PDB file of C-alpha atoms in Angstrom:
ATOM      1  CA  MET A   8      15.169  -8.891 -20.184  1.00  0.00           C
ATOM      2  CA  THR A   9      12.273 -10.379 -22.171  1.00  0.00           C
ATOM      3  CA  LEU A  10       9.039 -11.458 -20.604  1.00  0.00           C
ATOM      4  CA  TYR A  11       7.116 -14.309 -22.327  1.00  0.00           C
ATOM      5  CA  GLU A  12       3.524 -14.938 -21.164  1.00  0.00           C
ATOM      6  CA  ASP A  13       2.325 -17.459 -23.791  1.00  0.00           C
ATOM      7  CA  TRP A  14       4.298 -20.697 -23.580  1.00  0.00           C
ATOM      8  CA  THR A  15       2.687 -21.937 -26.775  1.00  0.00           C
ATOM      9  CA  ALA A  16       4.284 -19.119 -28.824  1.00  0.00           C
ATOM     10  CA  ILE A  17       7.910 -18.914 -27.716  1.00  0.00           C
ATOM     11  CA  PRO A  18      10.111 -17.796 -30.595  1.00  0.00           C
ATOM     12  CA  PRO A  19      13.053 -19.999 -31.569  1.00  0.00           C
ATOM     13  CA  GLU A  20      15.575 -17.340 -30.539  1.00  0.00           C
ATOM     14  CA  ALA A  21      14.409 -17.756 -26.912  1.00  0.00           C
ATOM     15  CA  HIS A  22      15.345 -21.429 -26.840  1.00  0.00           C
ATOM     16  CA  GLY A  23      18.492 -22.682 -25.216  1.00  0.00           C
ATOM     17  CA  ALA A  24      18.284 -21.046 -21.781  1.00  0.00           C
ATOM     18  CA  ALA A  25      19.234 -22.365 -18.375  1.00  0.00           C
ATOM     19  CA  VAL A  26      16.080 -21.834 -16.278  1.00  0.00           C
ATOM     20  CA  ALA A  27      15.202 -21.861 -12.638  1.00  0.00           C
ATOM     21  CA  LEU A  28      11.757 -23.143 -11.683  1.00  0.00           C
ATOM     22  CA  GLY A  29       9.573 -21.610  -9.030  1.00  0.00           C
ATOM     23  CA  ASN A  30       7.001 -19.027  -8.010  1.00  0.00           C
ATOM     24  CA  PHE A  31       9.704 -16.522  -7.005  1.00  0.00           C
ATOM     25  CA  ASP A  32       7.249 -14.655  -4.785  1.00  0.00           C
ATOM     26  CA  GLY A  33       9.271 -11.986  -3.012  1.00  0.00           C
ATOM     27  CA  VAL A  34      12.492 -12.839  -4.901  1.00  0.00           C
ATOM     28  CA  HIS A  35      14.096 -13.435  -1.511  1.00  0.00           C
ATOM     29  CA  LEU A  36      17.647 -14.578  -0.654  1.00  0.00           C
ATOM     30  CA  GLY A  37      16.738 -18.229  -1.182  1.00  0.00           C
ATOM     31  CA  HIS A  38      15.760 -17.361  -4.766  1.00  0.00           C
ATOM     32  CA  VAL A  39      18.982 -15.409  -5.206  1.00  0.00           C
ATOM     33  CA  HIS A  40      20.851 -18.511  -4.041  1.00  0.00           C
ATOM     34  CA  LEU A  41      19.018 -20.657  -6.564  1.00  0.00           C
ATOM     35  CA  LEU A  42      19.753 -18.326  -9.486  1.00  0.00           C
ATOM     36  CA  LYS A  43      23.405 -17.903  -8.555  1.00  0.00           C
ATOM     37  CA  SER A  44      23.801 -21.667  -8.321  1.00  0.00           C
ATOM     38  CA  LEU A  45      22.262 -22.112 -11.752  1.00  0.00           C
ATOM     39  CA  HIS A  46      24.496 -19.487 -13.308  1.00  0.00           C
ATOM     40  CA  ALA A  47      27.524 -21.114 -11.718  1.00  0.00           C
ATOM     41  CA  ALA A  48      26.483 -24.475 -13.161  1.00  0.00           C
ATOM     42  CA  ARG A  49      25.873 -23.180 -16.681  1.00  0.00           C
ATOM     43  CA  PRO A  50      27.509 -19.722 -17.179  1.00  0.00           C
ATOM     44  CA  ASP A  51      27.566 -20.393 -20.922  1.00  0.00           C
ATOM     45  CA  LEU A  52      23.782 -20.251 -21.225  1.00  0.00           C
ATOM     46  CA  PRO A  53      21.345 -17.323 -20.929  1.00  0.00           C
ATOM     47  CA  LEU A  54      19.811 -17.199 -17.474  1.00  0.00           C
ATOM     48  CA  GLY A  55      16.067 -17.663 -17.375  1.00  0.00           C
ATOM     49  CA  ALA A  56      13.273 -18.206 -14.901  1.00  0.00           C
ATOM     50  CA  VAL A  57      10.092 -20.258 -15.288  1.00  0.00           C
ATOM     51  CA  THR A  58       7.318 -18.950 -13.024  1.00  0.00           C
ATOM     52  CA  PHE A  59       3.543 -18.999 -12.880  1.00  0.00           C
ATOM     53  CA  GLU A  60       0.707 -16.420 -12.848  1.00  0.00           C
ATOM     54  CA  PRO A  61      -1.460 -16.407 -10.961  1.00  0.00           C
ATOM     55  CA  HIS A  62       0.294 -17.980  -7.980  1.00  0.00           C
ATOM     56  CA  PRO A  63      -1.102 -21.584  -7.867  1.00  0.00           C
ATOM     57  CA  ARG A  64      -2.403 -20.939  -4.346  1.00  0.00           C
ATOM     58  CA  GLU A  65      -4.429 -18.015  -5.655  1.00  0.00           C
ATOM     59  CA  PHE A  66      -5.857 -20.255  -8.356  1.00  0.00           C
ATOM     60  CA  PHE A  67      -6.755 -23.224  -6.168  1.00  0.00           C
ATOM     61  CA  ARG A  68      -7.953 -21.191  -3.137  1.00  0.00           C
ATOM     62  CA  PRO A  69      -9.487 -17.941  -4.490  1.00  0.00           C
ATOM     63  CA  GLN A  70     -11.595 -17.583  -1.330  1.00  0.00           C
ATOM     64  CA  ASP A  71      -8.526 -17.190   0.844  1.00  0.00           C
ATOM     65  CA  PRO A  72      -7.030 -13.794   1.822  1.00  0.00           C
ATOM     66  CA  PRO A  73      -4.340 -12.497  -0.540  1.00  0.00           C
ATOM     67  CA  VAL A  74      -0.904 -14.099  -0.181  1.00  0.00           C
ATOM     68  CA  ARG A  75       1.362 -12.218  -2.539  1.00  0.00           C
ATOM     69  CA  LEU A  76       4.634 -10.679  -1.364  1.00  0.00           C
ATOM     70  CA  MET A  77       4.971  -8.896  -4.691  1.00  0.00           C
ATOM     71  CA  LEU A  78       3.043  -8.547  -7.921  1.00  0.00           C
ATOM     72  CA  PRO A  79       4.358  -9.715 -11.352  1.00  0.00           C
ATOM     73  CA  PRO A  80       5.859  -6.415 -12.599  1.00  0.00           C
ATOM     74  CA  ILE A  81       7.888  -6.037  -9.403  1.00  0.00           C
ATOM     75  CA  ARG A  82       8.974  -9.714  -9.542  1.00  0.00           C
ATOM     76  CA  ALA A  83      10.136  -9.230 -13.125  1.00  0.00           C
ATOM     77  CA  ARG A  84      12.124  -6.138 -12.155  1.00  0.00           C
ATOM     78  CA  PHE A  85      13.973  -7.939  -9.357  1.00  0.00           C
ATOM     79  CA  LEU A  86      14.655 -11.003 -11.484  1.00  0.00           C
ATOM     80  CA  HIS A  87      16.064  -8.743 -14.170  1.00  0.00           C
ATOM     81  CA  GLU A  88      18.352  -7.033 -11.595  1.00  0.00           C
ATOM     82  CA  LEU A  89      19.660 -10.505 -10.744  1.00  0.00           C
ATOM     83  CA  GLY A  90      20.726 -11.105 -14.279  1.00  0.00           C
ATOM     84  CA  VAL A  91      17.702 -13.041 -15.601  1.00  0.00           C
ATOM     85  CA  LYS A  92      17.466 -12.488 -19.363  1.00  0.00           C
ATOM     86  CA  GLN A  93      14.253 -14.433 -20.056  1.00  0.00           C
ATOM     87  CA  ILE A  94      11.184 -14.815 -17.860  1.00  0.00           C
ATOM     88  CA  PHE A  95       8.700 -17.432 -18.919  1.00  0.00           C
ATOM     89  CA  GLN A  96       5.565 -16.508 -16.948  1.00  0.00           C
ATOM     90  CA  LEU A  97       3.290 -19.411 -17.570  1.00  0.00           C
ATOM     91  CA  PRO A  98      -0.486 -18.807 -17.224  1.00  0.00           C
ATOM     92  CA  PHE A  99      -1.750 -21.036 -14.430  1.00  0.00           C
ATOM     93  CA  ASP A 100      -5.308 -21.887 -15.376  1.00  0.00           C
ATOM     94  CA  ALA A 101      -7.513 -24.949 -15.256  1.00  0.00           C
ATOM     95  CA  ASP A 102      -5.970 -26.520 -18.356  1.00  0.00           C
ATOM     96  CA  PHE A 103      -2.468 -25.915 -17.097  1.00  0.00           C
ATOM     97  CA  SER A 104      -3.268 -27.299 -13.706  1.00  0.00           C
ATOM     98  CA  HIS A 105      -4.265 -30.608 -15.316  1.00  0.00           C
ATOM     99  CA  LEU A 106      -1.100 -31.132 -17.244  1.00  0.00           C
ATOM    100  CA  SER A 107       0.605 -34.343 -16.295  1.00  0.00           C
ATOM    101  CA  PRO A 108       4.199 -34.253 -15.057  1.00  0.00           C
ATOM    102  CA  GLU A 109       5.204 -35.938 -18.350  1.00  0.00           C
ATOM    103  CA  SER A 110       3.472 -33.243 -20.386  1.00  0.00           C
ATOM    104  CA  PHE A 111       4.991 -30.426 -18.358  1.00  0.00           C
ATOM    105  CA  VAL A 112       8.485 -31.723 -18.991  1.00  0.00           C
ATOM    106  CA  GLU A 113       8.007 -32.872 -22.583  1.00  0.00           C
ATOM    107  CA  ASN A 114       5.560 -30.259 -23.991  1.00  0.00           C
ATOM    108  CA  VAL A 115       6.371 -27.179 -21.955  1.00  0.00           C
ATOM    109  CA  LEU A 116      10.047 -27.331 -20.948  1.00  0.00           C
ATOM    110  CA  HIS A 117      11.387 -29.264 -23.876  1.00  0.00           C
ATOM    111  CA  CYS A 118       9.263 -28.515 -26.909  1.00  0.00           C
ATOM    112  CA  ALA A 119       7.805 -25.094 -26.161  1.00  0.00           C
ATOM    113  CA  LEU A 120      10.593 -23.404 -24.108  1.00  0.00           C
ATOM    114  CA  GLY A 121      13.453 -25.337 -25.582  1.00  0.00           C
ATOM    115  CA  VAL A 122      15.464 -25.242 -22.340  1.00  0.00           C
ATOM    116  CA  LYS A 123      18.957 -26.669 -22.104  1.00  0.00           C
ATOM    117  CA  HIS A 124      19.353 -26.818 -18.333  1.00  0.00           C
ATOM    118  CA  VAL A 125      17.000 -26.669 -15.325  1.00  0.00           C
ATOM    119  CA  ALA A 126      17.514 -25.776 -11.633  1.00  0.00           C
ATOM    120  CA  CYS A 127      15.116 -26.144  -8.754  1.00  0.00           C
ATOM    121  CA  GLY A 128      14.997 -26.951  -5.053  1.00  0.00           C
ATOM    122  CA  PRO A 129      14.835 -30.542  -3.793  1.00  0.00           C
ATOM    123  CA  ASP A 130      11.124 -30.247  -2.864  1.00  0.00           C
ATOM    124  CA  PHE A 131       9.943 -28.891  -6.264  1.00  0.00           C
ATOM    125  CA  ALA A 132       6.684 -30.699  -7.275  1.00  0.00           C
ATOM    126  CA  PHE A 133       4.775 -30.192 -10.504  1.00  0.00           C
ATOM    127  CA  GLY A 134       2.064 -31.524 -12.717  1.00  0.00           C
ATOM    128  CA  HIS A 135      -1.536 -32.491 -11.954  1.00  0.00           C
ATOM    129  CA  ARG A 136      -1.954 -32.959  -8.197  1.00  0.00           C
ATOM    130  CA  ARG A 137       1.802 -32.331  -7.824  1.00  0.00           C
ATOM    131  CA  ALA A 138       2.504 -35.811  -8.941  1.00  0.00           C
ATOM    132  CA  GLY A 139       5.905 -35.000 -10.385  1.00  0.00           C
ATOM    133  CA  ASN A 140       8.932 -34.980  -8.097  1.00  0.00           C
ATOM    134  CA  ILE A 141      12.694 -34.572  -8.439  1.00  0.00           C
ATOM    135  CA  ASP A 142      13.325 -38.215  -9.301  1.00  0.00           C
ATOM    136  CA  PHE A 143      10.802 -38.067 -12.122  1.00  0.00           C
ATOM    137  CA  LEU A 144      12.178 -34.746 -13.330  1.00  0.00           C
ATOM    138  CA  SER A 145      15.765 -36.005 -13.292  1.00  0.00           C
ATOM    139  CA  HIS A 146      14.965 -39.108 -15.375  1.00  0.00           C
ATOM    140  CA  ARG A 147      12.862 -37.363 -17.947  1.00  0.00           C
ATOM    141  CA  LEU A 148      15.250 -34.427 -18.420  1.00  0.00           C
ATOM    142  CA  GLU A 149      18.189 -36.843 -18.803  1.00  0.00           C
ATOM    143  CA  ALA A 150      16.294 -38.729 -21.470  1.00  0.00           C
ATOM    144  CA  LEU A 151      15.719 -35.456 -23.363  1.00  0.00           C
ATOM    145  CA  GLY A 152      19.321 -34.319 -23.092  1.00  0.00           C
ATOM    146  CA  ILE A 153      18.507 -31.557 -20.620  1.00  0.00           C
ATOM    147  CA  GLY A 154      20.734 -30.907 -17.596  1.00  0.00           C
ATOM    148  CA  LEU A 155      19.493 -30.604 -14.035  1.00  0.00           C
ATOM    149  CA  THR A 156      20.897 -28.885 -10.957  1.00  0.00           C
ATOM    150  CA  VAL A 157      19.106 -29.566  -7.702  1.00  0.00           C
ATOM    151  CA  VAL A 158      20.035 -26.709  -5.334  1.00  0.00           C
ATOM    152  CA  PRO A 159      19.882 -27.292  -1.603  1.00  0.00           C
ATOM    153  CA  PRO A 160      17.772 -24.567   0.135  1.00  0.00           C
ATOM    154  CA  LEU A 161      19.444 -21.607   1.824  1.00  0.00           C
ATOM    155  CA  THR A 162      18.951 -22.059   5.549  1.00  0.00           C
ATOM    156  CA  ASP A 163      19.520 -20.394   8.872  1.00  0.00           C
ATOM    157  CA  VAL A 164      18.897 -21.506  12.440  1.00  0.00           C
ATOM    158  CA  SER A 165      15.128 -21.307  11.822  1.00  0.00           C
ATOM    159  CA  GLY A 166      15.245 -23.548   8.728  1.00  0.00           C
ATOM    160  CA  PRO A 167      14.988 -22.924   4.956  1.00  0.00           C
ATOM    161  CA  PHE A 168      14.322 -19.480   3.615  1.00  0.00           C
ATOM    162  CA  SER A 169      10.868 -19.457   2.021  1.00  0.00           C
ATOM    163  CA  SER A 170       8.117 -17.107   0.918  1.00  0.00           C
ATOM    164  CA  SER A 171       5.688 -18.668   3.408  1.00  0.00           C
ATOM    165  CA  ARG A 172       8.103 -17.977   6.292  1.00  0.00           C
ATOM    166  CA  ILE A 173       8.418 -14.366   5.214  1.00  0.00           C
ATOM    167  CA  ARG A 174       4.645 -14.021   5.033  1.00  0.00           C
ATOM    168  CA  ARG A 175       4.363 -15.278   8.633  1.00  0.00           C
ATOM    169  CA  LEU A 176       6.938 -12.781   9.829  1.00  0.00           C
ATOM    170  CA  LEU A 177       4.994  -9.897   8.248  1.00  0.00           C
ATOM    171  CA  GLN A 178       1.683 -11.150   9.625  1.00  0.00           C
ATOM    172  CA  GLU A 179       3.230 -11.419  13.108  1.00  0.00           C
ATOM    173  CA  GLY A 180       4.551  -7.836  12.919  1.00  0.00           C
ATOM    174  CA  TYR A 181       8.240  -8.370  12.252  1.00  0.00           C
ATOM    175  CA  PRO A 182       9.071  -6.510   9.001  1.00  0.00           C
ATOM    176  CA  GLU A 183      12.693  -6.077  10.002  1.00  0.00           C
ATOM    177  CA  ARG A 184      13.149  -9.862  10.267  1.00  0.00           C
ATOM    178  CA  ALA A 185      11.342 -10.339   6.939  1.00  0.00           C
ATOM    179  CA  ALA A 186      13.837  -7.836   5.383  1.00  0.00           C
ATOM    180  CA  GLU A 187      16.737 -10.027   6.564  1.00  0.00           C
ATOM    181  CA  GLU A 188      15.405 -12.936   4.498  1.00  0.00           C
ATOM    182  CA  LEU A 189      14.351 -10.740   1.532  1.00  0.00           C
ATOM    183  CA  GLY A 190      17.638  -8.888   1.346  1.00  0.00           C
ATOM    184  CA  ARG A 191      15.653  -5.629   1.368  1.00  0.00           C
ATOM    185  CA  PRO A 192      12.686  -4.098   3.253  1.00  0.00           C
ATOM    186  CA  TRP A 193       9.305  -5.477   2.172  1.00  0.00           C
ATOM    187  CA  PHE A 194       7.125  -2.974   0.390  1.00  0.00           C
ATOM    188  CA  ILE A 195       3.599  -2.572  -0.868  1.00  0.00           C
ATOM    189  CA  ALA A 196       3.453  -1.023  -4.385  1.00  0.00           C
ATOM    190  CA  GLY A 197       0.320   0.609  -5.667  1.00  0.00           C
ATOM    191  CA  ALA A 198      -1.316   3.723  -7.152  1.00  0.00           C
ATOM    192  CA  VAL A 199      -2.402   6.418  -4.728  1.00  0.00           C
ATOM    193  CA  ALA A 200      -6.205   6.483  -4.560  1.00  0.00           C
ATOM    194  CA  HIS A 201      -8.594   9.191  -3.363  1.00  0.00           C
ATOM    195  CA  GLY A 202      -9.677   8.715   0.216  1.00  0.00           C
ATOM    196  CA  ASP A 203     -12.053  10.698   2.482  1.00  0.00           C
ATOM    197  CA  LYS A 204      -9.447  13.403   3.246  1.00  0.00           C
ATOM    198  CA  ARG A 205      -9.746  12.813   7.021  1.00  0.00           C
ATOM    199  CA  GLY A 206      -6.018  12.659   7.386  1.00  0.00           C
ATOM    200  CA  ARG A 207      -5.660  16.189   5.964  1.00  0.00           C
ATOM    201  CA  LEU A 208      -8.301  17.461   8.368  1.00  0.00           C
ATOM    202  CA  LEU A 209      -6.288  15.916  11.262  1.00  0.00           C
ATOM    203  CA  GLY A 210      -3.205  17.708  10.049  1.00  0.00           C
ATOM    204  CA  PHE A 211      -1.570  14.598   8.610  1.00  0.00           C
ATOM    205  CA  PRO A 212      -2.423  14.128   4.935  1.00  0.00           C
ATOM    206  CA  THR A 213      -2.012  10.585   3.746  1.00  0.00           C
ATOM    207  CA  ALA A 214      -1.414   8.673   0.515  1.00  0.00           C
ATOM    208  CA  ASN A 215      -3.998   5.893   0.425  1.00  0.00           C
ATOM    209  CA  ILE A 216      -2.897   2.717  -1.332  1.00  0.00           C
ATOM    210  CA  PRO A 217      -5.153  -0.358  -1.586  1.00  0.00           C
ATOM    211  CA  LEU A 218      -3.466  -3.579  -0.423  1.00  0.00           C
ATOM    212  CA  GLY A 219      -4.923  -5.359  -3.434  1.00  0.00           C
ATOM    213  CA  ARG A 220      -3.398  -8.822  -3.868  1.00  0.00           C
ATOM    214  CA  HIS A 221      -0.611  -8.176  -1.331  1.00  0.00           C
ATOM    215  CA  VAL A 222      -0.543 -10.237   1.808  1.00  0.00           C
ATOM    216  CA  GLU A 223      -1.888  -8.157   4.740  1.00  0.00           C
ATOM    217  CA  PRO A 224       0.813  -7.659   7.381  1.00  0.00           C
ATOM    218  CA  ALA A 225      -0.013  -7.144  11.076  1.00  0.00           C
ATOM    219  CA  ARG A 226      -2.410  -4.279  11.476  1.00  0.00           C
ATOM    220  CA  GLY A 227      -0.943  -1.215  13.094  1.00  0.00           C
ATOM    221  CA  VAL A 228       1.328   1.762  12.658  1.00  0.00           C
ATOM    222  CA  TYR A 229       4.757   1.426  10.944  1.00  0.00           C
ATOM    223  CA  ALA A 230       7.844   3.466  10.322  1.00  0.00           C
ATOM    224  CA  VAL A 231       8.189   3.524   6.577  1.00  0.00           C
ATOM    225  CA  THR A 232      10.080   4.881   3.623  1.00  0.00           C
ATOM    226  CA  VAL A 233       8.380   5.676   0.367  1.00  0.00           C
ATOM    227  CA  ARG A 234       9.939   5.383  -3.091  1.00  0.00           C
ATOM    228  CA  HIS A 235       8.536   7.828  -5.658  1.00  0.00           C
ATOM    229  CA  PRO A 236       8.374   7.156  -9.432  1.00  0.00           C
ATOM    230  CA  ASP A 237      11.328   9.512  -9.952  1.00  0.00           C
ATOM    231  CA  GLY A 238      13.466   7.513  -7.531  1.00  0.00           C
ATOM    232  CA  ARG A 239      13.230   9.827  -4.545  1.00  0.00           C
ATOM    233  CA  VAL A 240      12.890   8.129  -1.124  1.00  0.00           C
ATOM    234  CA  THR A 241      10.811   9.848   1.537  1.00  0.00           C
ATOM    235  CA  PRO A 242      10.518   8.832   5.198  1.00  0.00           C
ATOM    236  CA  GLY A 243       7.125   8.621   6.780  1.00  0.00           C
ATOM    237  CA  VAL A 244       4.675   6.835   9.049  1.00  0.00           C
ATOM    238  CA  ALA A 245       1.876   4.539   7.857  1.00  0.00           C
ATOM    239  CA  ASN A 246      -1.183   2.847   9.225  1.00  0.00           C
ATOM    240  CA  ILE A 247      -2.392  -0.520   7.959  1.00  0.00           C
ATOM    241  CA  GLY A 248      -5.832  -1.594   9.070  1.00  0.00           C
ATOM    242  CA  ARG A 249      -9.493  -0.688   9.208  1.00  0.00           C
ATOM    243  CA  ARG A 250      -9.281   2.570  11.204  1.00  0.00           C
ATOM    244  CA  PRO A 251     -11.388   1.492  14.254  1.00  0.00           C
ATOM    245  CA  THR A 252     -11.680   5.027  15.645  1.00  0.00           C
ATOM    246  CA  ILE A 253     -13.335   6.314  12.461  1.00  0.00           C
ATOM    247  CA  ASP A 254     -15.052   2.971  11.754  1.00  0.00           C
ATOM    248  CA  ASP A 255     -15.803   3.734   8.156  1.00  0.00           C
ATOM    249  CA  GLY A 256     -15.252   0.449   6.377  1.00  0.00           C
ATOM    250  CA  GLN A 257     -14.528  -3.267   6.478  1.00  0.00           C
ATOM    251  CA  GLU A 258     -11.550  -3.382   4.082  1.00  0.00           C
ATOM    252  CA  SER A 259      -7.988  -2.844   5.318  1.00  0.00           C
ATOM    253  CA  ARG A 260      -5.994  -0.161   3.637  1.00  0.00           C
ATOM    254  CA  LEU A 261      -2.575   1.435   3.834  1.00  0.00           C
ATOM    255  CA  GLU A 262      -2.404   5.144   4.623  1.00  0.00           C
ATOM    256  CA  ALA A 263       1.055   6.692   4.540  1.00  0.00           C
ATOM    257  CA  HIS A 264       1.947  10.145   5.862  1.00  0.00           C
ATOM    258  CA  LEU A 265       5.111  11.344   4.103  1.00  0.00           C
ATOM    259  CA  PHE A 266       7.245  13.710   6.183  1.00  0.00           C
ATOM    260  CA  ASP A 267       7.855  17.145   4.716  1.00  0.00           C
ATOM    261  CA  VAL A 268       6.053  16.400   1.426  1.00  0.00           C
ATOM    262  CA  ASN A 269       3.423  18.780   0.041  1.00  0.00           C
ATOM    263  CA  GLU A 270       2.522  17.629  -3.459  1.00  0.00           C
ATOM    264  CA  ASP A 271      -0.263  15.958  -5.398  1.00  0.00           C
ATOM    265  CA  LEU A 272       0.391  12.178  -5.252  1.00  0.00           C
ATOM    266  CA  TYR A 273      -2.924  10.968  -6.670  1.00  0.00           C
ATOM    267  CA  GLY A 274      -2.438   8.361  -9.395  1.00  0.00           C
ATOM    268  CA  GLN A 275       1.261   7.947  -8.752  1.00  0.00           C
ATOM    269  CA  THR A 276       2.599   4.482  -8.045  1.00  0.00           C
ATOM    270  CA  LEU A 277       4.432   4.434  -4.790  1.00  0.00           C
ATOM    271  CA  GLU A 278       6.444   1.723  -3.069  1.00  0.00           C
ATOM    272  CA  VAL A 279       5.919   1.870   0.748  1.00  0.00           C
ATOM    273  CA  SER A 280       8.573  -0.090   2.592  1.00  0.00           C
ATOM    274  CA  LEU A 281       7.804  -1.260   6.139  1.00  0.00           C
ATOM    275  CA  HIS A 282      10.723  -0.904   8.547  1.00  0.00           C
ATOM    276  CA  ARG A 283       9.279  -1.337  12.048  1.00  0.00           C
ATOM    277  CA  LEU A 284       5.900  -1.911  13.656  1.00  0.00           C
ATOM    278  CA  LEU A 285       5.482   0.926  16.200  1.00  0.00           C
ATOM    279  CA  ARG A 286       2.208  -0.147  17.730  1.00  0.00           C
ATOM    280  CA  GLU A 287      -0.786  -2.353  17.041  1.00  0.00           C
ATOM    281  CA  GLU A 288      -4.049  -0.923  15.676  1.00  0.00           C
ATOM    282  CA  ARG A 289      -6.458   0.262  18.399  1.00  0.00           C
ATOM    283  CA  ARG A 290      -9.454   2.464  18.934  1.00  0.00           C
ATOM    284  CA  PHE A 291      -9.195   5.946  20.496  1.00  0.00           C
ATOM    285  CA  ASP A 292     -11.732   8.065  22.378  1.00  0.00           C
ATOM    286  CA  GLY A 293     -12.422  10.554  19.622  1.00  0.00           C
ATOM    287  CA  LEU A 294     -10.515  12.361  16.943  1.00  0.00           C
ATOM    288  CA  ASP A 295      -8.522  14.597  19.278  1.00  0.00           C
ATOM    289  CA  ALA A 296      -6.997  11.545  20.964  1.00  0.00           C
ATOM    290  CA  LEU A 297      -6.308  10.045  17.585  1.00  0.00           C
ATOM    291  CA  LYS A 298      -4.616  13.237  16.363  1.00  0.00           C
ATOM    292  CA  ALA A 299      -2.411  13.357  19.437  1.00  0.00           C
ATOM    293  CA  GLN A 300      -1.451   9.681  18.937  1.00  0.00           C
ATOM    294  CA  ILE A 301      -0.623  10.266  15.228  1.00  0.00           C
ATOM    295  CA  ALA A 302       1.748  13.074  16.249  1.00  0.00           C
ATOM    296  CA  GLU A 303       3.445  10.688  18.715  1.00  0.00           C
ATOM    297  CA  ASP A 304       3.589   7.989  16.007  1.00  0.00           C
ATOM    298  CA  ALA A 305       5.313  10.409  13.649  1.00  0.00           C
ATOM    299  CA  CYS A 306       7.932  11.263  16.277  1.00  0.00           C
ATOM    300  CA  GLN A 307       8.545   7.559  16.947  1.00  0.00           C
ATOM    301  CA  ALA A 308       8.877   6.836  13.253  1.00  0.00           C
ATOM    302  CA  ARG A 309      11.447   9.567  12.746  1.00  0.00           C
ATOM    303  CA  ALA A 310      13.457   8.079  15.642  1.00  0.00           C
ATOM    304  CA  ALA A 311      13.127   4.550  14.357  1.00  0.00           C
ATOM    305  CA  LEU A 312      14.272   5.502  10.882  1.00  0.00           C
ATOM    306  CA  GLY A 313      17.443   7.064  12.241  1.00  0.00           C
ATOM    307  CA  PRO A 314      19.687  10.081  11.535  1.00  0.00           C
ATOM    308  CA  ALA A 315      18.962  10.131   7.790  1.00  0.00           C
ATOM    309  CA  VAL A 316      15.469  11.439   8.588  1.00  0.00           C
TER     310      VAL A 316
END
């Protein structure tokens, strides 16, 4: 898999791909459906994806809370696992946001990327002020000799699968339902940072991972599994929130206690998968009450994660 981040400098050997268009945040089952449909339509061409960085919503609304289900390196990894050979990660900046629909098709897709076939959903919009729609895309691509496959969305009883729907499920405290639409548990990936060591003093040392640009799920305690850089997977329990009992900050954080692990994790990049929300965040009457509750949370997490624990 090759990642291209400068659309003005695409080498000729990268031309000729069949590409899917989208943000691909989360690389959920709807995205899998899109990519499989594209490959079925043009199995003779290299499979590619055209995506954007940062997410357009991050660019237009920088004051809003983070929205990302996954960050670009993780997105690239999952796209690669789905057979994508070329990722064209287009920088979404002020100049790019002002491209007309005509310029996006002619200058970016046709001249710069040299694509041979395009796939997208029926609601794909592009260009300045999202002025370009499927009808426009179809006519312009046909004139340029580029094929188009419009893929109906993957749906269930609740409607189309979408990144926004998955975000809502996480924010409402339903990671298990989000996992059904992702095709895997949702996880937060990040480097373990130094904390205040309070967890160790309470008898439950934790790996502290900033949420960063990840969407913040419902605050509370979760049953989790943690993937280490060497591929090991460790069960555990994690808190996401502002620690109201300790009341030491305004920024939410993830603190994961890994069961039966006694090693230095600082600086390591861990992937913490949320499986079930055990309880909402709340304040306790002192550290002794908090310590007793953490012990109960750990027991509940082991039970929720099943016999493998």
